[in-house]
Amino acid sequence: MSPSGSGEGASAPAVAAGPDGTEPDSPEPGAAGSDRTEPVAAESEAAEPDGTEPDAAGASAPSPAGPATLADVARRAGVSVATASFVLSGRSGGKPSGSPETQSRVRAAAEELGYVPNRNARAMRTGRSDSIVLALGSVEDPWGISLAQEVCARALPGGQSTLILADERWYEFLSGASHDCSFITSVDHTPDAADQVRQLARGGGGIVAFSERVAPEGFDVVRSTALPAVADAYRRLRGRHERVAFLSLPGPALSRRPYGPSRLWAYRDAAAAAGDPVEHLLRVPGDGSRREALRECIDWLQGPQRPEAVICSTGYLALALQAAAWQVGLRVPEDLEIISIGDVPEESQFLEPVSYYGVRDVFSRMAEIIVHRAQVRRDEPGALHEFAWEFFPGETTLPD
């Protein structure tokens, strides 16, 4: 697994609202001429077999010009507001939302009218926002993009959208917003981050923290340490080469061990255990971008101290080094062996498959935890999910 932050590096009126986000504003619910109806509490009214209710068609007069309301959709479809709400919410809580014909009619009416639910009002009423936030810290790493794609594919059928937070201001952002679940990757990097996660969890909304230190306390924790993988990669390459270099993201100081887990420092520890110097064997691209990484790798491979074996702290750095080797005419793995610490999504690879350490089925497993917390387990106690790393040989390393 390789999150890019993995150690390198005007208030709304106080009125009741329906599950779709509509708010009652007529003095007498259901009166002629109103464009809104009362909050959905009529589930016990007798319904016809097709999901309509006896007074549905004449519930209220058409809305004036403006955005379509749920009442407009229900009137156009010939169903009750309750039925329209259940159909359009995507989650009926196990209650019937009408026959397939009724559901089709409601969705067609919503599309014809251009109906858009008021998410803010719905969140006030239900405590749900139909959104999931992935606080990844960056969009440079294919790892994060692949995770986002998997979460989106699972969440969207349930009516939830997926948002990416591409900086490290996750605490400030999440403190001022309501989301069904937030996935936070950089919990171990600062001393106060763990307490900030706990505060967010107490404020409501699901949390999944990626952490090697924090215990689940009303939120889920995914624990998956890469540090043993760095040591194993070093031993694997050291068995064939006198020197093993390391390509790292910018971040941790070389002179002082950082607060959180660091793949770079795990490499230094492995080299020290073997009695090897690390001078001239560390390479850190200037700004951490993929373009800068490629330029840096080309310069490195054309320089006087060209490496023969390199451990890369993330998948996208391994891809940059592989592309640089191809551009300068080096054979991989004969002239240069490459190992990534972190999964390298297949769709991000353009050359031969990269050898890497990672977690099997990591994106589907992570997405399942995140979406499940958002949709089902929001108010349940937190759980600890431990992922084991293993080596996946590709074509950028020689046979052992």
PDB file of C-alpha atoms in Angstrom, residues 1-220:
ATOM      1  CA  MET A   1       0.000   0.000   0.000  1.00  0.00           C
ATOM      2  CA  SER A   2       1.332   3.397  -0.795  1.00  0.00           C
ATOM      3  CA  PRO A   3      -0.592   6.508   0.244  1.00  0.00           C
ATOM      4  CA  SER A   4       1.481   9.419  -0.994  1.00  0.00           C
ATOM      5  CA  GLY A   5       1.680  10.767   2.533  1.00  0.00           C
ATOM      6  CA  SER A   6       3.120   7.538   3.930  1.00  0.00           C
ATOM      7  CA  GLY A   7       6.030   9.001   5.873  1.00  0.00           C
ATOM      8  CA  GLU A   8       7.864  10.657   3.013  1.00  0.00           C
ATOM      9  CA  GLY A   9       6.788  13.345   2.517  1.00  0.00           C
ATOM     10  CA  ALA A  10     -24.869  31.278   6.684  1.00  0.00           C
ATOM     11  CA  SER A  11     -26.631  28.707   8.689  1.00  0.00           C
ATOM     12  CA  ALA A  12     -29.803  26.956   7.431  1.00  0.00           C
ATOM     13  CA  PRO A  13     -33.244  27.632   8.927  1.00  0.00           C
ATOM     14  CA  ALA A  14     -34.114  25.402  11.851  1.00  0.00           C
ATOM     15  CA  VAL A  15     -36.976  23.573  10.172  1.00  0.00           C
ATOM     16  CA  ALA A  16     -37.637  19.899   9.632  1.00  0.00           C
ATOM     17  CA  ALA A  17     -36.701  18.498   6.256  1.00  0.00           C
ATOM     18  CA  GLY A  18     -37.614  15.371   4.356  1.00  0.00           C
ATOM     19  CA  PRO A  19     -35.087  12.641   3.549  1.00  0.00           C
ATOM     20  CA  ASP A  20     -34.599  14.111   0.100  1.00  0.00           C
ATOM     21  CA  GLY A  21     -33.592  17.454   1.552  1.00  0.00           C
ATOM     22  CA  THR A  22     -36.877  19.351   0.995  1.00  0.00           C
ATOM     23  CA  GLU A  23     -38.159  21.597   3.784  1.00  0.00           C
ATOM     24  CA  PRO A  24     -41.835  22.319   4.564  1.00  0.00           C
ATOM     25  CA  ASP A  25     -42.598  25.997   4.097  1.00  0.00           C
ATOM     26  CA  SER A  26     -46.389  26.079   3.626  1.00  0.00           C
ATOM     27  CA  PRO A  27     -48.496  27.134   6.645  1.00  0.00           C
ATOM     28  CA  GLU A  28     -50.651  24.048   6.264  1.00  0.00           C
ATOM     29  CA  PRO A  29     -48.990  20.913   4.891  1.00  0.00           C
ATOM     30  CA  GLY A  30     -50.639  19.651   1.749  1.00  0.00           C
ATOM     31  CA  ALA A  31     -52.721  22.798   1.234  1.00  0.00           C
ATOM     32  CA  ALA A  32     -53.558  23.855  -2.292  1.00  0.00           C
ATOM     33  CA  GLY A  33     -51.002  26.204  -3.795  1.00  0.00           C
ATOM     34  CA  SER A  34     -48.059  25.034  -1.689  1.00  0.00           C
ATOM     35  CA  ASP A  35     -44.968  23.797  -3.447  1.00  0.00           C
ATOM     36  CA  ARG A  36     -43.727  21.764  -0.505  1.00  0.00           C
ATOM     37  CA  THR A  37     -45.197  19.050   1.639  1.00  0.00           C
ATOM     38  CA  GLU A  38     -44.785  17.961   5.228  1.00  0.00           C
ATOM     39  CA  PRO A  39     -41.766  15.838   6.265  1.00  0.00           C
ATOM     40  CA  VAL A  40     -42.121  12.257   5.175  1.00  0.00           C
ATOM     41  CA  ALA A  41     -44.062  10.725   8.007  1.00  0.00           C
ATOM     42  CA  ALA A  42     -46.929   9.238   6.035  1.00  0.00           C
ATOM     43  CA  GLU A  43     -45.423   5.822   5.526  1.00  0.00           C
ATOM     44  CA  SER A  44     -48.322   4.207   7.373  1.00  0.00           C
ATOM     45  CA  GLU A  45     -50.981   5.583   5.031  1.00  0.00           C
ATOM     46  CA  ALA A  46     -52.731   3.034   2.886  1.00  0.00           C
ATOM     47  CA  ALA A  47     -51.034   2.665  -0.481  1.00  0.00           C
ATOM     48  CA  GLU A  48     -52.245   1.217  -3.726  1.00  0.00           C
ATOM     49  CA  PRO A  49     -50.496  -1.887  -5.100  1.00  0.00           C
ATOM     50  CA  ASP A  50     -48.405   0.238  -7.469  1.00  0.00           C
ATOM     51  CA  GLY A  51     -47.088   2.385  -4.610  1.00  0.00           C
ATOM     52  CA  THR A  52     -49.441   5.353  -5.129  1.00  0.00           C
ATOM     53  CA  GLU A  53     -51.575   6.738  -2.340  1.00  0.00           C
ATOM     54  CA  PRO A  54     -55.198   7.841  -2.680  1.00  0.00           C
ATOM     55  CA  ASP A  55     -54.475  11.595  -2.368  1.00  0.00           C
ATOM     56  CA  ALA A  56     -51.158  11.634  -4.187  1.00  0.00           C
ATOM     57  CA  ALA A  57     -52.328  13.064  -7.481  1.00  0.00           C
ATOM     58  CA  GLY A  58     -54.096  16.054  -5.961  1.00  0.00           C
ATOM     59  CA  ALA A  59     -51.691  16.761  -3.102  1.00  0.00           C
ATOM     60  CA  SER A  60     -50.895  20.319  -4.169  1.00  0.00           C
ATOM     61  CA  ALA A  61     -50.929  22.672  -7.103  1.00  0.00           C
ATOM     62  CA  PRO A  62     -47.918  22.893  -9.429  1.00  0.00           C
ATOM     63  CA  SER A  63     -44.889  24.763  -8.104  1.00  0.00           C
ATOM     64  CA  PRO A  64     -44.149  28.249  -9.397  1.00  0.00           C
ATOM     65  CA  ALA A  65     -41.250  28.710 -11.758  1.00  0.00           C
ATOM     66  CA  GLY A  66     -38.005  27.620 -10.089  1.00  0.00           C
ATOM     67  CA  PRO A  67     -36.160  24.426  -9.146  1.00  0.00           C
ATOM     68  CA  ALA A  68     -38.317  21.330  -9.079  1.00  0.00           C
ATOM     69  CA  THR A  69     -39.230  19.994  -5.642  1.00  0.00           C
ATOM     70  CA  LEU A  70     -39.895  16.475  -4.471  1.00  0.00           C
ATOM     71  CA  ALA A  71     -43.608  17.327  -4.432  1.00  0.00           C
ATOM     72  CA  ASP A  72     -43.372  18.185  -8.132  1.00  0.00           C
ATOM     73  CA  VAL A  73     -41.783  14.832  -8.873  1.00  0.00           C
ATOM     74  CA  ALA A  74     -44.400  12.956  -6.838  1.00  0.00           C
ATOM     75  CA  ARG A  75     -47.222  14.820  -8.610  1.00  0.00           C
ATOM     76  CA  ARG A  76     -45.775  14.125 -12.065  1.00  0.00           C
ATOM     77  CA  ALA A  77     -45.297  10.431 -11.260  1.00  0.00           C
ATOM     78  CA  GLY A  78     -48.687  10.076  -9.550  1.00  0.00           C
ATOM     79  CA  VAL A  79     -47.260   8.808  -6.268  1.00  0.00           C
ATOM     80  CA  SER A  80     -46.955  10.072  -2.713  1.00  0.00           C
ATOM     81  CA  VAL A  81     -44.064  12.201  -1.558  1.00  0.00           C
ATOM     82  CA  ALA A  82     -43.026   9.340   0.735  1.00  0.00           C
ATOM     83  CA  THR A  83     -42.777   6.920  -2.174  1.00  0.00           C
ATOM     84  CA  ALA A  84     -40.875   9.404  -4.336  1.00  0.00           C
ATOM     85  CA  SER A  85     -38.471  10.060  -1.485  1.00  0.00           C
ATOM     86  CA  PHE A  86     -37.751   6.377  -0.917  1.00  0.00           C
ATOM     87  CA  VAL A  87     -37.214   5.728  -4.608  1.00  0.00           C
ATOM     88  CA  LEU A  88     -34.872   8.673  -5.144  1.00  0.00           C
ATOM     89  CA  SER A  89     -32.880   8.253  -1.937  1.00  0.00           C
ATOM     90  CA  GLY A  90     -31.396   4.963  -3.122  1.00  0.00           C
ATOM     91  CA  ARG A  91     -31.752   3.592   0.423  1.00  0.00           C
ATOM     92  CA  SER A  92     -35.189   2.551   1.681  1.00  0.00           C
ATOM     93  CA  GLY A  93     -33.995   1.054   4.963  1.00  0.00           C
ATOM     94  CA  GLY A  94     -35.614  -2.237   4.045  1.00  0.00           C
ATOM     95  CA  LYS A  95     -39.039  -0.684   3.476  1.00  0.00           C
ATOM     96  CA  PRO A  96     -40.825  -1.146   0.138  1.00  0.00           C
ATOM     97  CA  SER A  97     -40.435   1.744  -2.271  1.00  0.00           C
ATOM     98  CA  GLY A  98     -43.078   0.657  -4.769  1.00  0.00           C
ATOM     99  CA  SER A  99     -43.134  -1.716  -7.693  1.00  0.00           C
ATOM    100  CA  PRO A 100     -40.474  -1.586 -10.409  1.00  0.00           C
ATOM    101  CA  GLU A 101     -42.991   0.265 -12.590  1.00  0.00           C
ATOM    102  CA  THR A 102     -43.505   2.865  -9.855  1.00  0.00           C
ATOM    103  CA  GLN A 103     -39.786   3.293  -9.360  1.00  0.00           C
ATOM    104  CA  SER A 104     -39.274   3.753 -13.090  1.00  0.00           C
ATOM    105  CA  ARG A 105     -42.042   6.332 -13.213  1.00  0.00           C
ATOM    106  CA  VAL A 106     -40.570   8.321 -10.325  1.00  0.00           C
ATOM    107  CA  ARG A 107     -37.081   8.356 -11.795  1.00  0.00           C
ATOM    108  CA  ALA A 108     -38.420   9.383 -15.201  1.00  0.00           C
ATOM    109  CA  ALA A 109     -40.375  12.243 -13.599  1.00  0.00           C
ATOM    110  CA  ALA A 110     -37.296  13.410 -11.712  1.00  0.00           C
ATOM    111  CA  GLU A 111     -35.257  13.409 -14.914  1.00  0.00           C
ATOM    112  CA  GLU A 112     -37.938  15.248 -16.893  1.00  0.00           C
ATOM    113  CA  LEU A 113     -38.222  17.959 -14.233  1.00  0.00           C
ATOM    114  CA  GLY A 114     -34.476  18.253 -13.641  1.00  0.00           C
ATOM    115  CA  TYR A 115     -34.965  17.516  -9.945  1.00  0.00           C
ATOM    116  CA  VAL A 116     -31.853  17.873  -7.757  1.00  0.00           C
ATOM    117  CA  PRO A 117     -32.091  16.969  -4.030  1.00  0.00           C
ATOM    118  CA  ASN A 118     -31.070  19.614  -1.491  1.00  0.00           C
ATOM    119  CA  ARG A 119     -28.145  17.815   0.093  1.00  0.00           C
ATOM    120  CA  ASN A 120     -27.581  20.386   2.843  1.00  0.00           C
ATOM    121  CA  ALA A 121     -31.153  20.169   4.089  1.00  0.00           C
ATOM    122  CA  ARG A 122     -31.079  16.374   3.845  1.00  0.00           C
ATOM    123  CA  ALA A 123     -27.929  16.269   5.959  1.00  0.00           C
ATOM    124  CA  MET A 124     -29.607  18.438   8.629  1.00  0.00           C
ATOM    125  CA  ARG A 125     -32.596  16.103   8.721  1.00  0.00           C
ATOM    126  CA  THR A 126     -30.939  12.707   8.446  1.00  0.00           C
ATOM    127  CA  GLY A 127     -27.350  13.297   9.556  1.00  0.00           C
ATOM    128  CA  ARG A 128     -26.152  11.981   6.199  1.00  0.00           C
ATOM    129  CA  SER A 129     -24.577  13.910   3.352  1.00  0.00           C
ATOM    130  CA  ASP A 130     -24.254  11.150   0.724  1.00  0.00           C
ATOM    131  CA  SER A 131     -20.545  11.929   0.406  1.00  0.00           C
ATOM    132  CA  ILE A 132     -17.278  10.158   1.176  1.00  0.00           C
ATOM    133  CA  VAL A 133     -14.014  12.086   1.552  1.00  0.00           C
ATOM    134  CA  LEU A 134     -10.623  10.544   0.833  1.00  0.00           C
ATOM    135  CA  ALA A 135      -7.953  12.689   2.512  1.00  0.00           C
ATOM    136  CA  LEU A 136      -5.038  11.480   0.405  1.00  0.00           C
ATOM    137  CA  GLY A 137      -2.750  14.522   0.649  1.00  0.00           C
ATOM    138  CA  SER A 138      -1.832  14.277  -3.039  1.00  0.00           C
ATOM    139  CA  VAL A 139      -3.135  13.275  -6.435  1.00  0.00           C
ATOM    140  CA  GLU A 140       0.295  12.423  -7.830  1.00  0.00           C
ATOM    141  CA  ASP A 141       0.357   8.814  -6.676  1.00  0.00           C
ATOM    142  CA  PRO A 142      -1.579   6.265  -8.800  1.00  0.00           C
ATOM    143  CA  TRP A 143      -2.286   4.404  -5.530  1.00  0.00           C
ATOM    144  CA  GLY A 144      -4.687   7.132  -4.392  1.00  0.00           C
ATOM    145  CA  ILE A 145      -6.366   7.439  -7.771  1.00  0.00           C
ATOM    146  CA  SER A 146      -6.958   3.692  -7.954  1.00  0.00           C
ATOM    147  CA  LEU A 147      -8.425   3.680  -4.444  1.00  0.00           C
ATOM    148  CA  ALA A 148     -10.714   6.599  -5.337  1.00  0.00           C
ATOM    149  CA  GLN A 149     -11.948   4.798  -8.448  1.00  0.00           C
ATOM    150  CA  GLU A 150     -12.757   1.659  -6.455  1.00  0.00           C
ATOM    151  CA  VAL A 151     -14.553   3.604  -3.702  1.00  0.00           C
ATOM    152  CA  CYS A 152     -16.551   5.549  -6.297  1.00  0.00           C
ATOM    153  CA  ALA A 153     -17.607   2.368  -8.089  1.00  0.00           C
ATOM    154  CA  ARG A 154     -18.945   0.915  -4.826  1.00  0.00           C
ATOM    155  CA  ALA A 155     -20.455   4.109  -3.360  1.00  0.00           C
ATOM    156  CA  LEU A 156     -22.220   5.613  -6.367  1.00  0.00           C
ATOM    157  CA  PRO A 157     -24.924   2.919  -6.694  1.00  0.00           C
ATOM    158  CA  GLY A 158     -25.912   3.819  -3.116  1.00  0.00           C
ATOM    159  CA  GLY A 159     -26.206   7.494  -3.999  1.00  0.00           C
ATOM    160  CA  GLN A 160     -22.905   8.584  -2.438  1.00  0.00           C
ATOM    161  CA  SER A 161     -20.313  10.738  -4.179  1.00  0.00           C
ATOM    162  CA  THR A 162     -16.561  10.452  -3.611  1.00  0.00           C
ATOM    163  CA  LEU A 163     -14.404  13.528  -2.955  1.00  0.00           C
ATOM    164  CA  ILE A 164     -10.588  13.721  -2.858  1.00  0.00           C
ATOM    165  CA  LEU A 165      -8.771  16.078  -0.495  1.00  0.00           C
ATOM    166  CA  ALA A 166      -5.381  16.688  -2.109  1.00  0.00           C
ATOM    167  CA  ASP A 167      -3.647  18.577   0.713  1.00  0.00           C
ATOM    168  CA  GLU A 168      -2.851  17.886   4.351  1.00  0.00           C
ATOM    169  CA  ARG A 169      -5.465  20.270   5.848  1.00  0.00           C
ATOM    170  CA  TRP A 170      -7.854  17.392   6.478  1.00  0.00           C
ATOM    171  CA  TYR A 171      -8.632  18.340  10.094  1.00  0.00           C
ATOM    172  CA  GLU A 172      -9.669  21.889   9.219  1.00  0.00           C
ATOM    173  CA  PHE A 173     -11.762  20.702   6.261  1.00  0.00           C
ATOM    174  CA  LEU A 174     -13.499  17.838   8.014  1.00  0.00           C
ATOM    175  CA  SER A 175     -14.199  19.917  11.144  1.00  0.00           C
ATOM    176  CA  GLY A 176     -16.384  22.253   9.128  1.00  0.00           C
ATOM    177  CA  ALA A 177     -18.226  19.708   7.005  1.00  0.00           C
ATOM    178  CA  SER A 178     -20.455  16.664   7.370  1.00  0.00           C
ATOM    179  CA  HIS A 179     -19.621  13.484   5.486  1.00  0.00           C
ATOM    180  CA  ASP A 180     -20.801   9.899   5.756  1.00  0.00           C
ATOM    181  CA  CYS A 181     -17.217   8.677   5.945  1.00  0.00           C
ATOM    182  CA  SER A 182     -13.738  10.180   5.764  1.00  0.00           C
ATOM    183  CA  PHE A 183     -10.603   8.166   5.030  1.00  0.00           C
ATOM    184  CA  ILE A 184      -7.455   9.783   6.465  1.00  0.00           C
ATOM    185  CA  THR A 185      -3.982   8.621   5.459  1.00  0.00           C
ATOM    186  CA  SER A 186      -1.565  10.882   7.367  1.00  0.00           C
ATOM    187  CA  VAL A 187      -2.566  10.078  10.943  1.00  0.00           C
ATOM    188  CA  ASP A 188       0.919   9.000  12.072  1.00  0.00           C
ATOM    189  CA  HIS A 189       2.873  11.980  10.780  1.00  0.00           C
ATOM    190  CA  THR A 190       2.281  14.591  13.508  1.00  0.00           C
ATOM    191  CA  PRO A 191       1.899  14.202  17.295  1.00  0.00           C
ATOM    192  CA  ASP A 192      -1.575  15.813  17.444  1.00  0.00           C
ATOM    193  CA  ALA A 193      -3.149  13.961  14.491  1.00  0.00           C
ATOM    194  CA  ALA A 194      -4.430  11.020  16.571  1.00  0.00           C
ATOM    195  CA  ASP A 195      -6.338  13.336  18.940  1.00  0.00           C
ATOM    196  CA  GLN A 196      -7.730  15.218  15.942  1.00  0.00           C
ATOM    197  CA  VAL A 197      -9.106  11.980  14.506  1.00  0.00           C
ATOM    198  CA  ARG A 198     -10.741  11.162  17.843  1.00  0.00           C
ATOM    199  CA  GLN A 199     -12.358  14.617  17.969  1.00  0.00           C
ATOM    200  CA  LEU A 200     -13.737  14.184  14.457  1.00  0.00           C
ATOM    201  CA  ALA A 201     -15.145  10.764  15.337  1.00  0.00           C
ATOM    202  CA  ARG A 202     -16.907  12.173  18.423  1.00  0.00           C
ATOM    203  CA  GLY A 203     -18.485  14.872  16.257  1.00  0.00           C
ATOM    204  CA  GLY A 204     -20.305  12.317  14.110  1.00  0.00           C
ATOM    205  CA  GLY A 205     -19.632  10.902  10.687  1.00  0.00           C
ATOM    206  CA  GLY A 206     -17.723   7.755   9.925  1.00  0.00           C
ATOM    207  CA  ILE A 207     -13.919   7.705  10.046  1.00  0.00           C
ATOM    208  CA  VAL A 208     -11.417   5.217   8.653  1.00  0.00           C
ATOM    209  CA  ALA A 209      -7.847   6.018   9.712  1.00  0.00           C
ATOM    210  CA  PHE A 210      -4.757   4.601   8.033  1.00  0.00           C
ATOM    211  CA  SER A 211      -2.400   4.198  10.980  1.00  0.00           C
ATOM    212  CA  GLU A 212       0.286   1.992  12.447  1.00  0.00           C
ATOM    213  CA  ARG A 213      -0.172   3.478  15.942  1.00  0.00           C
ATOM    214  CA  VAL A 214      -3.778   4.523  16.626  1.00  0.00           C
ATOM    215  CA  ALA A 215      -6.303   2.100  18.094  1.00  0.00           C
ATOM    216  CA  PRO A 216      -9.935   2.099  16.894  1.00  0.00           C
ATOM    217  CA  GLU A 217     -12.082   4.279  19.182  1.00  0.00           C
ATOM    218  CA  GLY A 218     -15.442   4.723  17.507  1.00  0.00           C
ATOM    219  CA  PHE A 219     -13.742   4.644  14.096  1.00  0.00           C
ATOM    220  CA  ASP A 220     -12.060   2.026  11.954  1.00  0.00           C
TER     221      ASP A 220
END
